[in-house]
PDB file of C-alpha atoms in Angstrom:
ATOM      1  CA  UNK R 271      -1.645 -40.460  20.298  1.00  0.00           C
ATOM      2  CA  UNK R 272       0.725 -40.959  17.355  1.00  0.00           C
ATOM      3  CA  UNK R 273       0.138 -43.139  14.335  1.00  0.00           C
ATOM      4  CA  UNK R 274       3.540 -44.629  13.461  1.00  0.00           C
ATOM      5  CA  UNK R 275       4.420 -46.551  10.318  1.00  0.00           C
ATOM      6  CA  UNK R 276       7.438 -48.773   9.732  1.00  0.00           C
ATOM      7  CA  UNK R 277       8.752 -48.971   6.167  1.00  0.00           C
ATOM      8  CA  UNK R 278      11.645 -50.335   4.128  1.00  0.00           C
ATOM      9  CA  UNK R 279      12.874 -52.857   1.608  1.00  0.00           C
ATOM     10  CA  UNK R 280      12.574 -56.609   2.075  1.00  0.00           C
ATOM     11  CA  UNK R 281      14.628 -57.876   5.005  1.00  0.00           C
ATOM     12  CA  UNK R 282      15.292 -54.443   6.510  1.00  0.00           C
ATOM     13  CA  UNK R 283      14.121 -55.515   9.988  1.00  0.00           C
ATOM     14  CA  UNK R 284      11.180 -53.123  10.280  1.00  0.00           C
ATOM     15  CA  UNK R 285       8.836 -55.786  11.697  1.00  0.00           C
ATOM     16  CA  UNK R 286      11.300 -56.598  14.477  1.00  0.00           C
ATOM     17  CA  UNK R 287      11.703 -52.901  15.274  1.00  0.00           C
ATOM     18  CA  UNK R 288       7.932 -52.467  15.432  1.00  0.00           C
ATOM     19  CA  UNK R 289       7.632 -55.271  17.977  1.00  0.00           C
ATOM     20  CA  UNK R 290      10.468 -53.839  20.078  1.00  0.00           C
ATOM     21  CA  UNK R 291       8.890 -50.386  19.986  1.00  0.00           C
ATOM     22  CA  UNK R 292       5.482 -51.771  20.946  1.00  0.00           C
ATOM     23  CA  UNK R 293       6.986 -53.595  23.927  1.00  0.00           C
ATOM     24  CA  UNK R 294       8.816 -50.456  25.115  1.00  0.00           C
ATOM     25  CA  UNK R 295       5.688 -48.322  24.788  1.00  0.00           C
ATOM     26  CA  UNK R 296       3.673 -50.835  26.799  1.00  0.00           C
ATOM     27  CA  UNK R 297       6.392 -50.800  29.474  1.00  0.00           C
ATOM     28  CA  UNK R 298       5.834 -47.039  29.667  1.00  0.00           C
ATOM     29  CA  UNK R 299       2.137 -47.588  30.277  1.00  0.00           C
ATOM     30  CA  UNK R 300       0.769 -46.794  26.823  1.00  0.00           C
ATOM     31  CA  UNK R 301      -2.033 -48.626  25.050  1.00  0.00           C
ATOM     32  CA  UNK R 302      -0.617 -49.982  21.783  1.00  0.00           C
ATOM     33  CA  UNK R 303      -2.179 -51.443  18.655  1.00  0.00           C
ATOM     34  CA  UNK R 304       0.144 -53.447  16.385  1.00  0.00           C
ATOM     35  CA  UNK R 305      -1.040 -54.062  12.850  1.00  0.00           C
ATOM     36  CA  UNK R 306       0.217 -54.568   9.306  1.00  0.00           C
ATOM     37  CA  UNK R 307      -0.471 -54.168   5.611  1.00  0.00           C
ATOM     38  CA  UNK R 308      -1.434 -56.113   3.734  1.00  0.00           C
ATOM     39  CA  UNK R 309      -3.433 -57.690   6.521  1.00  0.00           C
ATOM     40  CA  UNK R 310      -4.667 -56.291   9.789  1.00  0.00           C
ATOM     41  CA  UNK R 311      -8.278 -57.413   9.256  1.00  0.00           C
ATOM     42  CA  UNK R 312      -9.821 -60.807   8.442  1.00  0.00           C
ATOM     43  CA  UNK R 313     -10.357 -59.671   4.845  1.00  0.00           C
ATOM     44  CA  UNK R 314      -6.854 -58.212   4.718  1.00  0.00           C
ATOM     45  CA  UNK R 315      -5.275 -61.466   5.824  1.00  0.00           C
ATOM     46  CA  UNK R 316      -7.053 -63.300   3.018  1.00  0.00           C
ATOM     47  CA  UNK R 317      -5.850 -60.702   0.524  1.00  0.00           C
ATOM     48  CA  UNK R 318      -2.346 -60.986   1.965  1.00  0.00           C
ATOM     49  CA  UNK R 319      -2.301 -64.713   1.302  1.00  0.00           C
ATOM     50  CA  UNK R 320      -2.898 -63.984  -2.390  1.00  0.00           C
ATOM     51  CA  UNK R 321      -0.491 -61.048  -2.641  1.00  0.00           C
ATOM     52  CA  UNK R 322       2.383 -62.892  -0.985  1.00  0.00           C
ATOM     53  CA  UNK R 323       1.829 -66.257  -2.658  1.00  0.00           C
ATOM     54  CA  UNK R 324       4.753 -67.064  -4.985  1.00  0.00           C
ATOM     55  CA  UNK R 325       2.366 -69.293  -6.919  1.00  0.00           C
ATOM     56  CA  UNK R 326       0.509 -66.189  -8.129  1.00  0.00           C
ATOM     57  CA  UNK R 327       3.096 -65.613 -10.849  1.00  0.00           C
ATOM     58  CA  UNK R 328       0.650 -64.069 -13.321  1.00  0.00           C
ATOM     59  CA  UNK R 329      -0.968 -61.545 -10.989  1.00  0.00           C
ATOM     60  CA  UNK R 330      -1.236 -58.338 -13.001  1.00  0.00           C
ATOM     61  CA  UNK R 331       0.494 -55.250 -11.568  1.00  0.00           C
ATOM     62  CA  UNK R 332      -2.704 -53.202 -11.564  1.00  0.00           C
ATOM     63  CA  UNK R 333      -4.625 -56.053  -9.952  1.00  0.00           C
ATOM     64  CA  UNK R 334      -1.932 -56.286  -7.271  1.00  0.00           C
ATOM     65  CA  UNK R 335      -2.172 -52.556  -6.598  1.00  0.00           C
ATOM     66  CA  UNK R 336      -5.979 -52.530  -6.403  1.00  0.00           C
ATOM     67  CA  UNK R 337      -5.981 -55.476  -3.996  1.00  0.00           C
ATOM     68  CA  UNK R 338      -3.561 -53.551  -1.788  1.00  0.00           C
ATOM     69  CA  UNK R 339      -5.781 -50.476  -1.868  1.00  0.00           C
ATOM     70  CA  UNK R 340      -8.845 -52.587  -1.044  1.00  0.00           C
ATOM     71  CA  UNK R 341      -6.933 -54.051   1.888  1.00  0.00           C
ATOM     72  CA  UNK R 342      -5.959 -50.539   3.011  1.00  0.00           C
ATOM     73  CA  UNK R 343      -9.473 -49.158   2.841  1.00  0.00           C
ATOM     74  CA  UNK R 344     -10.876 -51.948   5.002  1.00  0.00           C
ATOM     75  CA  UNK R 345      -7.918 -51.615   7.381  1.00  0.00           C
ATOM     76  CA  UNK R 346      -8.440 -47.859   7.766  1.00  0.00           C
ATOM     77  CA  UNK R 347     -12.159 -48.221   8.449  1.00  0.00           C
ATOM     78  CA  UNK R 348     -12.024 -51.304  10.649  1.00  0.00           C
ATOM     79  CA  UNK R 349      -8.765 -50.863  12.596  1.00  0.00           C
ATOM     80  CA  UNK R 350      -6.728 -47.715  12.034  1.00  0.00           C
ATOM     81  CA  UNK R 351      -9.272 -44.921  12.413  1.00  0.00           C
ATOM     82  CA  UNK R 352     -10.969 -46.453  15.496  1.00  0.00           C
ATOM     83  CA  UNK R 353      -7.617 -47.202  17.136  1.00  0.00           C
ATOM     84  CA  UNK R 354      -6.277 -43.689  16.566  1.00  0.00           C
ATOM     85  CA  UNK R 355      -9.545 -42.247  17.885  1.00  0.00           C
ATOM     86  CA  UNK R 356      -9.292 -44.428  21.015  1.00  0.00           C
ATOM     87  CA  UNK R 357      -6.034 -42.743  22.030  1.00  0.00           C
ATOM     88  CA  UNK R 358      -3.796 -45.785  21.531  1.00  0.00           C
ATOM     89  CA  UNK R 359      -0.418 -45.713  19.884  1.00  0.00           C
ATOM     90  CA  UNK R 360      -0.954 -47.310  16.485  1.00  0.00           C
ATOM     91  CA  UNK R 361       2.091 -49.049  14.984  1.00  0.00           C
ATOM     92  CA  UNK R 362       1.626 -50.253  11.416  1.00  0.00           C
ATOM     93  CA  UNK R 363       4.006 -52.451   9.426  1.00  0.00           C
ATOM     94  CA  UNK R 364       3.770 -50.817   5.950  1.00  0.00           C
ATOM     95  CA  UNK R 365       1.270 -48.238   4.734  1.00  0.00           C
ATOM     96  CA  UNK R 366       0.911 -45.883   1.777  1.00  0.00           C
ATOM     97  CA  UNK R 367       4.653 -45.299   1.329  1.00  0.00           C
ATOM     98  CA  UNK R 368       4.987 -48.975   0.443  1.00  0.00           C
ATOM     99  CA  UNK R 369       2.436 -48.501  -2.317  1.00  0.00           C
ATOM    100  CA  UNK R 370       4.334 -45.556  -3.740  1.00  0.00           C
ATOM    101  CA  UNK R 371       7.624 -47.460  -3.594  1.00  0.00           C
ATOM    102  CA  UNK R 372       6.491 -50.913  -4.731  1.00  0.00           C
ATOM    103  CA  UNK R 373       3.511 -50.332  -7.002  1.00  0.00           C
ATOM    104  CA  UNK R 374       4.008 -46.791  -8.334  1.00  0.00           C
ATOM    105  CA  UNK R 375       7.779 -46.968  -8.750  1.00  0.00           C
ATOM    106  CA  UNK R 376       8.544 -50.683  -8.772  1.00  0.00           C
ATOM    107  CA  UNK R 377       5.630 -51.787 -10.939  1.00  0.00           C
ATOM    108  CA  UNK R 378       5.492 -48.550 -12.934  1.00  0.00           C
ATOM    109  CA  UNK R 379       1.846 -47.697 -12.278  1.00  0.00           C
ATOM    110  CA  UNK R 380       0.713 -44.177 -13.134  1.00  0.00           C
ATOM    111  CA  UNK R 381       1.588 -41.801 -10.279  1.00  0.00           C
ATOM    112  CA  UNK R 382      -1.589 -39.732 -10.524  1.00  0.00           C
ATOM    113  CA  UNK R 383      -3.778 -42.820 -10.433  1.00  0.00           C
ATOM    114  CA  UNK R 384      -1.941 -44.193  -7.408  1.00  0.00           C
ATOM    115  CA  UNK R 385      -2.184 -40.871  -5.561  1.00  0.00           C
ATOM    116  CA  UNK R 386      -5.896 -40.526  -6.284  1.00  0.00           C
ATOM    117  CA  UNK R 387      -6.938 -44.049  -5.307  1.00  0.00           C
ATOM    118  CA  UNK R 388      -4.657 -44.177  -2.285  1.00  0.00           C
ATOM    119  CA  UNK R 389      -6.054 -40.891  -0.977  1.00  0.00           C
ATOM    120  CA  UNK R 390      -9.546 -42.378  -1.279  1.00  0.00           C
ATOM    121  CA  UNK R 391      -8.461 -45.536   0.538  1.00  0.00           C
ATOM    122  CA  UNK R 392      -6.787 -43.605   3.373  1.00  0.00           C
ATOM    123  CA  UNK R 393      -9.667 -41.203   3.887  1.00  0.00           C
ATOM    124  CA  UNK R 394      -7.285 -38.508   5.106  1.00  0.00           C
ATOM    125  CA  UNK R 395      -5.442 -40.704   7.606  1.00  0.00           C
ATOM    126  CA  UNK R 396      -1.696 -40.012   7.490  1.00  0.00           C
ATOM    127  CA  UNK R 397       1.091 -41.171   9.826  1.00  0.00           C
ATOM    128  CA  UNK R 398       2.477 -38.794  12.417  1.00  0.00           C
ATOM    129  CA  UNK R 399       5.870 -40.468  12.083  1.00  0.00           C
ATOM    130  CA  UNK R 400       7.301 -42.920   9.558  1.00  0.00           C
ATOM    131  CA  UNK R 401      10.461 -44.842  10.382  1.00  0.00           C
ATOM    132  CA  UNK R 402      12.187 -45.846   7.162  1.00  0.00           C
ATOM    133  CA  UNK R 403      14.796 -48.594   7.597  1.00  0.00           C
ATOM    134  CA  UNK R 404      17.330 -48.195   4.829  1.00  0.00           C
ATOM    135  CA  UNK R 405      19.408 -51.118   3.629  1.00  0.00           C
ATOM    136  CA  UNK R 406      21.094 -52.169   0.408  1.00  0.00           C
ATOM    137  CA  UNK R 407      18.637 -54.469  -1.381  1.00  0.00           C
ATOM    138  CA  UNK R 408      21.219 -57.232  -1.762  1.00  0.00           C
ATOM    139  CA  UNK R 409      21.698 -57.396   2.016  1.00  0.00           C
ATOM    140  CA  UNK R 410      17.973 -57.227   2.686  1.00  0.00           C
ATOM    141  CA  UNK R 411      17.131 -59.988   0.242  1.00  0.00           C
ATOM    142  CA  UNK R 412      19.822 -62.213   1.734  1.00  0.00           C
ATOM    143  CA  UNK R 413      18.287 -61.701   5.173  1.00  0.00           C
ATOM    144  CA  UNK R 414      14.764 -62.346   3.888  1.00  0.00           C
ATOM    145  CA  UNK R 415      15.787 -65.557   2.148  1.00  0.00           C
ATOM    146  CA  UNK R 416      17.624 -66.784   5.218  1.00  0.00           C
ATOM    147  CA  UNK R 417      14.531 -66.012   7.291  1.00  0.00           C
ATOM    148  CA  UNK R 418      11.978 -67.577   4.947  1.00  0.00           C
ATOM    149  CA  UNK R 419      13.941 -70.564   3.683  1.00  0.00           C
ATOM    150  CA  UNK R 420      13.284 -72.086   0.260  1.00  0.00           C
ATOM    151  CA  UNK R 421       9.781 -70.622  -0.112  1.00  0.00           C
ATOM    152  CA  UNK R 422      10.517 -67.145  -1.485  1.00  0.00           C
ATOM    153  CA  UNK R 423       7.549 -64.767  -1.549  1.00  0.00           C
ATOM    154  CA  UNK R 424       6.304 -62.902  -4.620  1.00  0.00           C
ATOM    155  CA  UNK R 425       8.071 -59.672  -3.729  1.00  0.00           C
ATOM    156  CA  UNK R 426      11.308 -61.246  -2.522  1.00  0.00           C
ATOM    157  CA  UNK R 427      11.405 -63.202  -5.767  1.00  0.00           C
ATOM    158  CA  UNK R 428      11.421 -60.078  -7.955  1.00  0.00           C
ATOM    159  CA  UNK R 429      14.683 -59.238  -9.694  1.00  0.00           C
ATOM    160  CA  UNK R 430      17.299 -57.014  -8.104  1.00  0.00           C
ATOM    161  CA  UNK R 431      16.540 -54.046 -10.346  1.00  0.00           C
ATOM    162  CA  UNK R 432      12.985 -53.976  -8.946  1.00  0.00           C
ATOM    163  CA  UNK R 433      14.282 -53.812  -5.370  1.00  0.00           C
ATOM    164  CA  UNK R 434      16.783 -51.092  -6.258  1.00  0.00           C
ATOM    165  CA  UNK R 435      13.947 -49.055  -7.759  1.00  0.00           C
ATOM    166  CA  UNK R 436      11.893 -49.566  -4.592  1.00  0.00           C
ATOM    167  CA  UNK R 437      14.750 -48.375  -2.394  1.00  0.00           C
ATOM    168  CA  UNK R 438      15.326 -45.315  -4.554  1.00  0.00           C
ATOM    169  CA  UNK R 439      11.622 -44.445  -4.297  1.00  0.00           C
ATOM    170  CA  UNK R 440      11.724 -44.736  -0.517  1.00  0.00           C
ATOM    171  CA  UNK R 441      14.724 -42.424  -0.344  1.00  0.00           C
ATOM    172  CA  UNK R 442      12.913 -39.909  -2.524  1.00  0.00           C
ATOM    173  CA  UNK R 443       9.917 -39.991  -0.152  1.00  0.00           C
ATOM    174  CA  UNK R 444      12.270 -39.311   2.774  1.00  0.00           C
ATOM    175  CA  UNK R 445      13.821 -36.334   0.937  1.00  0.00           C
ATOM    176  CA  UNK R 446      10.378 -34.997   0.066  1.00  0.00           C
ATOM    177  CA  UNK R 447       8.869 -35.332   3.545  1.00  0.00           C
ATOM    178  CA  UNK R 448      11.673 -34.915   6.096  1.00  0.00           C
ATOM    179  CA  UNK R 449       9.344 -33.812   8.896  1.00  0.00           C
ATOM    180  CA  UNK R 450       7.363 -37.066   8.748  1.00  0.00           C
ATOM    181  CA  UNK R 451       9.888 -39.627   7.493  1.00  0.00           C
ATOM    182  CA  UNK R 452      12.958 -40.488   9.563  1.00  0.00           C
ATOM    183  CA  UNK R 453      15.711 -42.515   7.926  1.00  0.00           C
ATOM    184  CA  UNK R 454      17.247 -45.250  10.096  1.00  0.00           C
ATOM    185  CA  UNK R 455      20.261 -47.181   8.875  1.00  0.00           C
ATOM    186  CA  UNK R 456      19.492 -50.900   9.142  1.00  0.00           C
ATOM    187  CA  UNK R 457      22.864 -52.654   8.763  1.00  0.00           C
ATOM    188  CA  UNK R 458      23.456 -53.463  12.428  1.00  0.00           C
ATOM    189  CA  UNK R 459      21.968 -55.916  14.875  1.00  0.00           C
ATOM    190  CA  UNK R 460      18.364 -55.376  16.032  1.00  0.00           C
ATOM    191  CA  UNK R 461      19.359 -54.091  19.486  1.00  0.00           C
ATOM    192  CA  UNK R 462      21.641 -51.377  18.143  1.00  0.00           C
ATOM    193  CA  UNK R 463      19.100 -50.357  15.511  1.00  0.00           C
ATOM    194  CA  UNK R 464      16.453 -50.130  18.214  1.00  0.00           C
ATOM    195  CA  UNK R 465      18.529 -47.533  20.056  1.00  0.00           C
ATOM    196  CA  UNK R 466      18.019 -45.244  17.057  1.00  0.00           C
ATOM    197  CA  UNK R 467      14.389 -46.300  16.643  1.00  0.00           C
ATOM    198  CA  UNK R 468      13.532 -45.425  20.219  1.00  0.00           C
ATOM    199  CA  UNK R 469      15.462 -42.151  20.067  1.00  0.00           C
ATOM    200  CA  UNK R 470      13.353 -41.069  17.102  1.00  0.00           C
ATOM    201  CA  UNK R 471      10.107 -42.102  18.773  1.00  0.00           C
ATOM    202  CA  UNK R 472      11.027 -40.328  21.997  1.00  0.00           C
ATOM    203  CA  UNK R 473      11.714 -37.154  20.056  1.00  0.00           C
ATOM    204  CA  UNK R 474       8.093 -37.223  18.891  1.00  0.00           C
ATOM    205  CA  UNK R 475       6.813 -38.083  22.358  1.00  0.00           C
ATOM    206  CA  UNK R 476       8.487 -35.049  23.878  1.00  0.00           C
ATOM    207  CA  UNK R 477       6.117 -32.122  24.458  1.00  0.00           C
TER     208      UNK R 477
END
């Protein structure tokens, strides 16, 4: 069964779309595993609490990246590979494309190093379909701040130029891998966006 990832800038609505897709798949009788990065395992959730903590203002960019890769490796071994092997639909909120967009492009970490370490962390596991929810960073950040209130996370708190770089990197990934990555415009309400989400998933479900 497919391994689907949901990607995009802060506030793009990908997490909502993942939950809607999971519910629809279960209605159709499919076994579904919902998970996320960072997180998805007990260790991953502890790492997530550090990575998302706005109090961690001095976390080095390379340290951030390596924590994310450590989270991914444990997630792949403990959750993703077994779930894919079981025949379930696996829906993951962020995966390696986030690392390319946020850490390689946004933080400016060496591309070859990121590719090498991420390949090791993934152990060959790649998504069958990636849904990329595209939104202007200004709109996404406004949504995220409305959602989260006064406590702005580490990534949401980065300056606008960082988020513009992240979006540009995502769009480059979509241009580079059009067979895997599907671009979904994310300006509308969740229900209308889900029409497009489900259309794209159904296309991959068709024999």
